[in-house]
XYZ file of C-alpha atoms in Angstrom:
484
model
C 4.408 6.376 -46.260
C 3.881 8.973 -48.573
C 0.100 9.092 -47.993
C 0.942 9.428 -43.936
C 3.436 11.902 -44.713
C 0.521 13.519 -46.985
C -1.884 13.727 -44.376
C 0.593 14.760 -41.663
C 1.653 17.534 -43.500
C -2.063 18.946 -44.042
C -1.963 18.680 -40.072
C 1.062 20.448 -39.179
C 0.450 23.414 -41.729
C -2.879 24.161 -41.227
C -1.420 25.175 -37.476
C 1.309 26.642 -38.343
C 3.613 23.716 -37.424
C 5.353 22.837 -40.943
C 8.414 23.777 -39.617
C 8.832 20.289 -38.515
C 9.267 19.143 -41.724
C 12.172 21.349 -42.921
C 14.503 18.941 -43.174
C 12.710 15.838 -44.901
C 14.383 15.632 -47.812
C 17.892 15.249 -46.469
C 16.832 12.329 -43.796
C 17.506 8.390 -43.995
C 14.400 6.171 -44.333
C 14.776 5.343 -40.653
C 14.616 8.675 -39.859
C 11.747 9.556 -41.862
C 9.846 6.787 -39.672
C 10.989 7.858 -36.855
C 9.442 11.354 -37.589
C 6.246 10.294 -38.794
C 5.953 8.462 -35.694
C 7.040 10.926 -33.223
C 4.442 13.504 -34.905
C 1.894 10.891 -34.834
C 2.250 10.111 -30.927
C 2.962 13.200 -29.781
C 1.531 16.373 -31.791
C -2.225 16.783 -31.356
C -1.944 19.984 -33.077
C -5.790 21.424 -32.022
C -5.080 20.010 -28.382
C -1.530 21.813 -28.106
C -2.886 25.314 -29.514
C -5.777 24.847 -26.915
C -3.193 23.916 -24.257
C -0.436 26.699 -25.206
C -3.269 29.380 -25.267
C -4.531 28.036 -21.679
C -1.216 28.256 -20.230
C -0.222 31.029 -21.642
C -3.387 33.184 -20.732
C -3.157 31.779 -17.111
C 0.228 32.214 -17.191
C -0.179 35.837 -18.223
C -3.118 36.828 -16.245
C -3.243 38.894 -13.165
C -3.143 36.743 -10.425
C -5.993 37.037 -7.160
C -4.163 37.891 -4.111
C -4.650 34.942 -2.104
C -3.081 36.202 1.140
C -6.371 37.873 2.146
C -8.512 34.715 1.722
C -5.716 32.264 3.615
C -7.485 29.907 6.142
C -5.508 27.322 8.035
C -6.104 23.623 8.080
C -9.509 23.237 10.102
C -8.619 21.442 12.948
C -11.477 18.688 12.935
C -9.676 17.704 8.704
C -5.966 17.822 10.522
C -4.161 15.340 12.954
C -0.547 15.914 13.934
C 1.027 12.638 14.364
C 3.201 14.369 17.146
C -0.108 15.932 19.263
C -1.390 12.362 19.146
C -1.336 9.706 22.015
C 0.121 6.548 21.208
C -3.300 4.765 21.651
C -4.661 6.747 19.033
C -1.824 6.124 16.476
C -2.195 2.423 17.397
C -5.985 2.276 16.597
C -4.921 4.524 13.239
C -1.898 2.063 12.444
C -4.545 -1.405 12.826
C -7.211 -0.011 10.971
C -4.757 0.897 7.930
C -3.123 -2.843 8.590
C -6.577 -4.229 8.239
C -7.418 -2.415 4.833
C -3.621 -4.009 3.574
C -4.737 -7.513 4.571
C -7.906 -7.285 2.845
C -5.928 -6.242 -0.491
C -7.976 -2.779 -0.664
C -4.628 -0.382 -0.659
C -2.170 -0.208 -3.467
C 0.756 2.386 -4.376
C 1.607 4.763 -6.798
C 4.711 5.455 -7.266
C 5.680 9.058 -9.362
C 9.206 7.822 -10.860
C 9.426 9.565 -14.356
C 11.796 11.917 -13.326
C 15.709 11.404 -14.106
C 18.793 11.984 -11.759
C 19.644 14.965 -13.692
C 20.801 17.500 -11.039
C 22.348 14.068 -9.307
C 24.239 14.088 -12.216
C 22.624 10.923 -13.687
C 20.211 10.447 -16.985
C 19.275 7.165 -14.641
C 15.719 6.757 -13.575
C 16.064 9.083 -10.219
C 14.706 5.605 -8.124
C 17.977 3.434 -9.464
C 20.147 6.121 -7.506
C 22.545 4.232 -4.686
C 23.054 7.079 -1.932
C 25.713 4.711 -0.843
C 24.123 3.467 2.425
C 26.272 -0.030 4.100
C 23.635 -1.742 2.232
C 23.776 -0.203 -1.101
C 20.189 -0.100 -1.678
C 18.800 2.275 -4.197
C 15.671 4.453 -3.569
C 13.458 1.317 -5.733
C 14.786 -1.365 -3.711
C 14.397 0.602 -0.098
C 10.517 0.928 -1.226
C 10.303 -2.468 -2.577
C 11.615 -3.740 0.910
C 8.983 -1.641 2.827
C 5.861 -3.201 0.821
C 7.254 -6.154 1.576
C 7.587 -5.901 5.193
C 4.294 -3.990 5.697
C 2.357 -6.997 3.833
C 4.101 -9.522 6.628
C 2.753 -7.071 9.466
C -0.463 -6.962 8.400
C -0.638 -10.745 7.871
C -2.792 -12.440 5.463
C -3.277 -12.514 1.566
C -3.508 -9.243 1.017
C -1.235 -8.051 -1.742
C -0.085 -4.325 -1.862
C -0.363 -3.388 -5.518
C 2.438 -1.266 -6.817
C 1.806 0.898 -9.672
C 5.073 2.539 -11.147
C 4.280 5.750 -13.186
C 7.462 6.065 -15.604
C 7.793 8.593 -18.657
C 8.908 8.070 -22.293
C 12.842 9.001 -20.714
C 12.461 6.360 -18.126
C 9.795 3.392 -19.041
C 12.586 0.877 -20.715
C 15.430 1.170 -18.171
C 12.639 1.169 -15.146
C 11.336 -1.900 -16.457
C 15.002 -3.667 -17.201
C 15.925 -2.802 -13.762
C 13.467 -4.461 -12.136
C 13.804 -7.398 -14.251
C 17.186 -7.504 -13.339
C 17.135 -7.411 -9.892
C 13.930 -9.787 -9.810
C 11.821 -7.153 -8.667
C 13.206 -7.066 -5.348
C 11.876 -9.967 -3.896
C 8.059 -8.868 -5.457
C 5.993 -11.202 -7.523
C 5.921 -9.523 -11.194
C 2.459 -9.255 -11.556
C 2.215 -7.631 -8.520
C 4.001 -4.130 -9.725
C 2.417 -2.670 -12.562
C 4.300 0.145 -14.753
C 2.636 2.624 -16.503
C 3.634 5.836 -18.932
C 2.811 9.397 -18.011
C 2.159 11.036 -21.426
C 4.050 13.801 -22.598
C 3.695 17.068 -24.208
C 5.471 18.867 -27.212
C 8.329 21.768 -25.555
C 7.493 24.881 -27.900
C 8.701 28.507 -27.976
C 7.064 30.970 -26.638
C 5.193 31.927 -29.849
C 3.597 27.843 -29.395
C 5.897 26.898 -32.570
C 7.143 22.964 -31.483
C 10.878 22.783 -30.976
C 12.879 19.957 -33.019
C 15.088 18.135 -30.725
C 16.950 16.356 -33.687
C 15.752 16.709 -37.303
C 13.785 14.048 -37.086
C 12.418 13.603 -33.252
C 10.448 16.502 -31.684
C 11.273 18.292 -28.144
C 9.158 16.718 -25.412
C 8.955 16.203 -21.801
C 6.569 14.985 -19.227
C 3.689 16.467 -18.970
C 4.284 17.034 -15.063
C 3.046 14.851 -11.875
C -0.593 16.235 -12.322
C -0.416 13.528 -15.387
C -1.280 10.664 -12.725
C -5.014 11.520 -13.473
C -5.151 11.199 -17.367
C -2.299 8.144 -17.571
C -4.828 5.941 -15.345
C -7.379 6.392 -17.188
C -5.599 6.146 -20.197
C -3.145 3.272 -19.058
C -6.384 0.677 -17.777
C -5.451 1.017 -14.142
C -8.531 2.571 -12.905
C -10.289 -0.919 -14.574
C -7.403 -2.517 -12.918
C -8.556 -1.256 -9.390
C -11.566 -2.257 -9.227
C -11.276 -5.841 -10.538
C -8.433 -5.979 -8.462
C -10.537 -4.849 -5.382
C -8.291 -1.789 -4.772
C -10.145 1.372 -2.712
C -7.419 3.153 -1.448
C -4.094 4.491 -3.068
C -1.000 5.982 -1.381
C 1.003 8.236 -4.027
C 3.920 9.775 -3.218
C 7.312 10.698 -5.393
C 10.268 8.603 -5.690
C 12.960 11.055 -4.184
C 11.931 10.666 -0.760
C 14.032 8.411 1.101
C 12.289 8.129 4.351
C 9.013 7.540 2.525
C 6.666 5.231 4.557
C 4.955 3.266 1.778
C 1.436 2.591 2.230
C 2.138 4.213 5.802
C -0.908 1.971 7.978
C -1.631 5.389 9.907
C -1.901 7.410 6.910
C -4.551 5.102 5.502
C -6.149 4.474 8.699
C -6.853 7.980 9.668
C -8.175 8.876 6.100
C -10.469 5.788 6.144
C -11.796 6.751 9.241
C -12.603 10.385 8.327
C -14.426 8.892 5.314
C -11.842 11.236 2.847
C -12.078 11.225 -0.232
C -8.787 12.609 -1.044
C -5.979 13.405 1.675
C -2.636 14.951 2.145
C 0.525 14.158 4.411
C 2.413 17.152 5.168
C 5.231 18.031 7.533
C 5.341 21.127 9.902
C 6.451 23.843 8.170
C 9.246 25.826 11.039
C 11.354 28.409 8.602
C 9.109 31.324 6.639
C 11.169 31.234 3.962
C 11.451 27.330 3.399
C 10.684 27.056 -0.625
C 7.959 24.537 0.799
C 4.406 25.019 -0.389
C 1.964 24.917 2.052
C -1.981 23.532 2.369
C -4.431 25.840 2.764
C -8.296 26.707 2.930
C -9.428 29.044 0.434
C -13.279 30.323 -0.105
C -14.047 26.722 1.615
C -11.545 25.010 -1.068
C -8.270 23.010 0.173
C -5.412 24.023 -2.159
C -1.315 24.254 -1.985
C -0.058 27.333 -2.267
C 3.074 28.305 -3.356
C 5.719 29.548 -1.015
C 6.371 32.621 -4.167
C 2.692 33.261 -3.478
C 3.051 33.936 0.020
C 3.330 37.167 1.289
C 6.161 37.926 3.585
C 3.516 38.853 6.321
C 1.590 35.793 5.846
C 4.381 33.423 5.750
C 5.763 35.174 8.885
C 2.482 35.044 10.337
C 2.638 33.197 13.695
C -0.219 31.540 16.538
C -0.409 33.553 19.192
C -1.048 30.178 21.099
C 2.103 28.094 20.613
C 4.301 30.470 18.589
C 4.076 28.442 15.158
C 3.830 29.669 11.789
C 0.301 29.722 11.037
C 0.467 28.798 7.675
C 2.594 25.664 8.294
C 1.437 22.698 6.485
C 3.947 22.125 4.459
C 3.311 19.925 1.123
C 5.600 17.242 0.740
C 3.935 15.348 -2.464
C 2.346 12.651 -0.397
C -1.099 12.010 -1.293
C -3.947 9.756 -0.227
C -6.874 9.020 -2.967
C -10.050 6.358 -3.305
C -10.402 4.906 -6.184
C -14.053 6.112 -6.941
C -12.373 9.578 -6.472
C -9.828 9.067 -9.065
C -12.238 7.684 -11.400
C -14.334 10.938 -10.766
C -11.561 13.290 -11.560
C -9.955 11.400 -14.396
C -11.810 13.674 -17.429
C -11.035 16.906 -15.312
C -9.373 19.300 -17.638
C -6.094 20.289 -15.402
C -4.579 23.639 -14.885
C -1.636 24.005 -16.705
C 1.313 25.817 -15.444
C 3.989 27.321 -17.251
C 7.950 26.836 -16.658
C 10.149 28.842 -19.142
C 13.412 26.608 -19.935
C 16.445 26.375 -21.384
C 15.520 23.532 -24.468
C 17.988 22.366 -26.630
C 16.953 23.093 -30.285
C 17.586 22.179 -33.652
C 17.964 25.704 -35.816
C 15.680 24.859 -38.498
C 17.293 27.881 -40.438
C 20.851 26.265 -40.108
C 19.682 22.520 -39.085
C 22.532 23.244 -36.057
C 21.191 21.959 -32.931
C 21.538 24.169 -30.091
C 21.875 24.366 -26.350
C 21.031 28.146 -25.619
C 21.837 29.301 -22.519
C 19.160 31.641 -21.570
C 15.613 30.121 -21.266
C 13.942 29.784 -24.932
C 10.946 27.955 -24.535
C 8.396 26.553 -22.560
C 7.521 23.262 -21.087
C 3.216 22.835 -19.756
C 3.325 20.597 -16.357
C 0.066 19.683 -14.243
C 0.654 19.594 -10.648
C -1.025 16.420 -8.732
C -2.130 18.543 -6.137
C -4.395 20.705 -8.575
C -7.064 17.883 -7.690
C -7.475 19.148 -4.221
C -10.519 21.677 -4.976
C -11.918 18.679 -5.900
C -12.049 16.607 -3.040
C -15.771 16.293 -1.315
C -13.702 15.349 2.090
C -10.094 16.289 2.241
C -8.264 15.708 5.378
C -4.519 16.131 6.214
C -2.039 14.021 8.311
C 0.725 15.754 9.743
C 3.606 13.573 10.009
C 7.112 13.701 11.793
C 10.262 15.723 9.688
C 12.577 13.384 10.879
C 10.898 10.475 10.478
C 8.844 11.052 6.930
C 11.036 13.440 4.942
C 14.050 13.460 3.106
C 14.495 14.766 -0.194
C 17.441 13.668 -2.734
C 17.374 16.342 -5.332
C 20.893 17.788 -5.732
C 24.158 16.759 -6.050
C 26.299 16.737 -2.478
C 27.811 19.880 -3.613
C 24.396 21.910 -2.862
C 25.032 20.985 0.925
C 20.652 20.166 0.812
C 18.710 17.422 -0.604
C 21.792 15.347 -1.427
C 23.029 11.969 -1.414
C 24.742 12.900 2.205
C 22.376 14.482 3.414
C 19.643 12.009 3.405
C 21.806 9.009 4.157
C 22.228 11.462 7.541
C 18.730 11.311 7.891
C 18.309 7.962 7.491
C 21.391 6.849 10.198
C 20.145 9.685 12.839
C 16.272 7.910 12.362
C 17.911 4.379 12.296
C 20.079 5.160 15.388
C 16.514 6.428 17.382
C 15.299 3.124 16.978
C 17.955 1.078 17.750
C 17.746 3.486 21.372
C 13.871 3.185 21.902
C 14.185 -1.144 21.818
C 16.339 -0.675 24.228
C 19.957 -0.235 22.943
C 22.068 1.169 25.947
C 24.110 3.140 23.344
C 24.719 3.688 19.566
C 28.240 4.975 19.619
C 30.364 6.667 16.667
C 33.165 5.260 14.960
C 36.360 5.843 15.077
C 36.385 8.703 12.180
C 33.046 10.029 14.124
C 30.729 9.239 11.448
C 27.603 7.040 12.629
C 26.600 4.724 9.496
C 23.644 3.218 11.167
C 21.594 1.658 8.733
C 18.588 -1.069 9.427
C 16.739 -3.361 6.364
C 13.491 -2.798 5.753
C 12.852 -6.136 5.621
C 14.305 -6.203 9.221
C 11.681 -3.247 10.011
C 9.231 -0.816 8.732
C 8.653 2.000 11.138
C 11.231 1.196 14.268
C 8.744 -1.859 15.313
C 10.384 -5.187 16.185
C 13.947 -4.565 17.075
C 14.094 -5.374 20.797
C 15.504 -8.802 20.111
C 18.214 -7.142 18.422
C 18.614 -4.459 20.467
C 17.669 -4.434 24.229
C 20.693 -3.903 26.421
C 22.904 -4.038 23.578
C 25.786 -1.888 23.248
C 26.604 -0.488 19.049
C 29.575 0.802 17.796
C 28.953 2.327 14.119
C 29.173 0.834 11.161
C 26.034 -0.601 12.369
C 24.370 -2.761 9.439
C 21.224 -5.338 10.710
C 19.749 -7.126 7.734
C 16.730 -8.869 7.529
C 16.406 -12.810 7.974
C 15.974 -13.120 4.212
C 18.924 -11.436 2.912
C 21.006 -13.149 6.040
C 20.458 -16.609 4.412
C 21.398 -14.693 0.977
C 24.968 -14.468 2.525
């Protein structure tokens, strides 16, 4: 060890990084390992300087004002799944169905990210919203792959691939394992780590989170592109026959996995890359929003949006003309993430509040004004990128619902989306025919259907036509009826 710890040392002062070592001499053997190892995995000390400098430079730099070169969406790269006739979603939904059955589409899944503002160090996609069912955000997904593969008939599997991070990889993996992977054959989910990246001050020194482990976090959800490359999955792909991928982030509740029409309508355009976004209604909704820009597709931040532009409306119909709002729900090939997986990334700077080992006192900290920096990549970065980019714009109430905060926010909390979910549930339940869906007693309408049962609203007429519902209203699917 002392030959590692030799060489390592070299390393960390030649940049200006032998801080880390400060408190060597007073650690346990273990501890001294565990060092060694964490500088070893994580501190490329030529790639971080390179990195902090790039961020810090783009960070600092004046920014072009975009709001003179804002285009809209071109109409013949945009559908709106609400202008559409039903024979045209149809023909979108089959063609998608057809790609599933011929095992070409697969998922990724962006999961790294903990419950923290839920008020959980949990993998965010463990979280039970407490629906009737108590299904977690993993198990709701699980259950629409699942169903989606029986629609489209077949052998065609669905691959699932499950990006984690260092903070979430073990208990991911355990969960699944313990609940059987939700009804999934094991080798048909695939769980990968996104890397992560060394939290430094603002002067690039790396911050200690214990005396002997350094600060890190993910390196953001632009680290898809690097961590499938890195990971084997792109080889994965193609011996597996995969084309087309469907990657979206965990915390959406209403998330149609592998949605048929999605992949459909980007097939058919012949995209490359492609982006499902909901209609943007409120100009100050902390949304970003897809634009053109010198003949380039890009999000743009709602901070980077004028107040004229984002107030901007069509003199046609009244809406906001700058109203494709991103929603982190993304349609790639697999050639096209092959092509991009060497791009070198913008990085993008968020100042944060890190907790810190003091290496002049050895007193960790927990400061409460922001003290350092953590470098994300953003997965829609990729967008200039794209050779044919086309967007789908999906239903609010149907596609999107958010579980960020805890229910004391009032938005993009546990109540909140299990609202969403019983007020689409209850829709369904009413278009097969129900002749009502009535509250209970207390009011409340806890109307909540498997997705094993069904996927989009499709098959429920059996269950439902002429039927009369009084909430709770729980149907279950025919497997998890012979479970009870």
């Amino acid at each position: 060890m002392s030959e590692r710890y030799a060489t390592i040392a070299e390393q960390l002062g030649k940049w200006q990084q032998g801080h880390l070592l400060t408190f060597w001499d007073e650690l346990a053997e273990p501890q001294r390992a565990a060092l060694l190892d964490s500088l070893a995995d994580s501190v490329d000390c030529a790639a971080l300087d390179e990195a902090f400098r790039r961020a810090m430079a783009t960070a600092t730099s004046t920014k072009e004002d975009l709001n003179e070169l804002l285009k809209p969406l071109a109409r013949e790269r945009y559908l709106s799944v609400a202008e559409a006739t039903e024979v045209e979603l149809e023909d979108l939904r089959q063609a998608g169905l057809e790609q599933i059955r011929q095992g070409r589409v697969g998922v990724i899944l962006l999961a790294g990210g903990q419950g923290t503002r839920l008020g959980s160090t949990a993998p965010k996609g463990t979280y039970n919203v407490n629906l009737p069912s108590g299904k977690s955000l993993f198990q709701l997904q699980a259950e629409r792959i699942r169903k989606l593969q029986q629609l489209a008939g077949g052998e065609g599997r669905i691959r699932w691939y499950i990006m984690t991070s260092e903070h979430t990889h073990t208990e991911t993996l355990d969960y699944f394992r313990q609940h059987q992977y939700f009804g999934l054959p094991p080798d048909q989910v695939r769980m990968f780590r996104q890397r992560s990246v060394p939290c430094v001050d603002f002067e690039g020194r790396i911050l200690l989170d214990e005396k002997w482990k350094v600060a890190t976090a993910p390196d953001g959800n632009g680290g898809i592109y690097r961590a499938l490359k890195d990971e084997g999955i792109l080889d994965e792909l193609e011996r597996e026959g995969v084309l087309y991928l469907h990657a979206h982030s965990v915390d959406n509740i209403l998330i149609k996995v592998a949605d048929p029409v999605f992949v459909g309508y980007c097939v058919r355009k012949g995209a490359d890359c492609g982006v499902k976004v909901i209609e943007k209604v409120q100009p100050d909704e902390a949304v970003g929003v897809v634009c053109e820009v010198k003949g380039k597709y890009q999000v743009v931040e709602y901070s980077e949006l004028s107040s004229e532009t984002a107030n901007r409306r069509n003199p046609t119909d009244g809406k906001l003309t700058f109203n494709a709002g991103n929603i982190c729900n993304h349609f790639f090939t697999s050639a096209f993430l092959r092509r991009i997986a060497e791009t070198t990334m913008p990085l993008h700077v968020a100042k944060k509040k890190i907790p810190y080992v003091d290496v002049a006192t050895g007193e960790r900290l927990k400061p409460t004004a922001p003290n350092g920096i953590k470098m994300e990549k953003f997965i829609f970065d990729v967008f200039p990128l794209a050779e044919r980019f086309v967007a789908l714009e999906g239903r609010r109430e149907e596609e999107f619902s958010a579980l960020k905060n805890a229910d004391t926010a009032g938005i993009d909390c546990p109540s909140s989306v299990r609202g969403d979910i019983y007020r689409l549930h209850r829709k369904w339940l009413i278009k097969a025919g129900a002749t009502e869906v009535l509250d209970a007693a207390d009011a409340s309408f806890d109307c909540e259907i498997s997705p094993l049962l069904s996927y989009a609203g499709e098959g429920l007429e059996t269950a439902a036509a002429g039927q009369s519902f009084r909430c709770p209203v729980h149907l279950t699917g025919a497997d998890e009826r012979e479970q009870h």
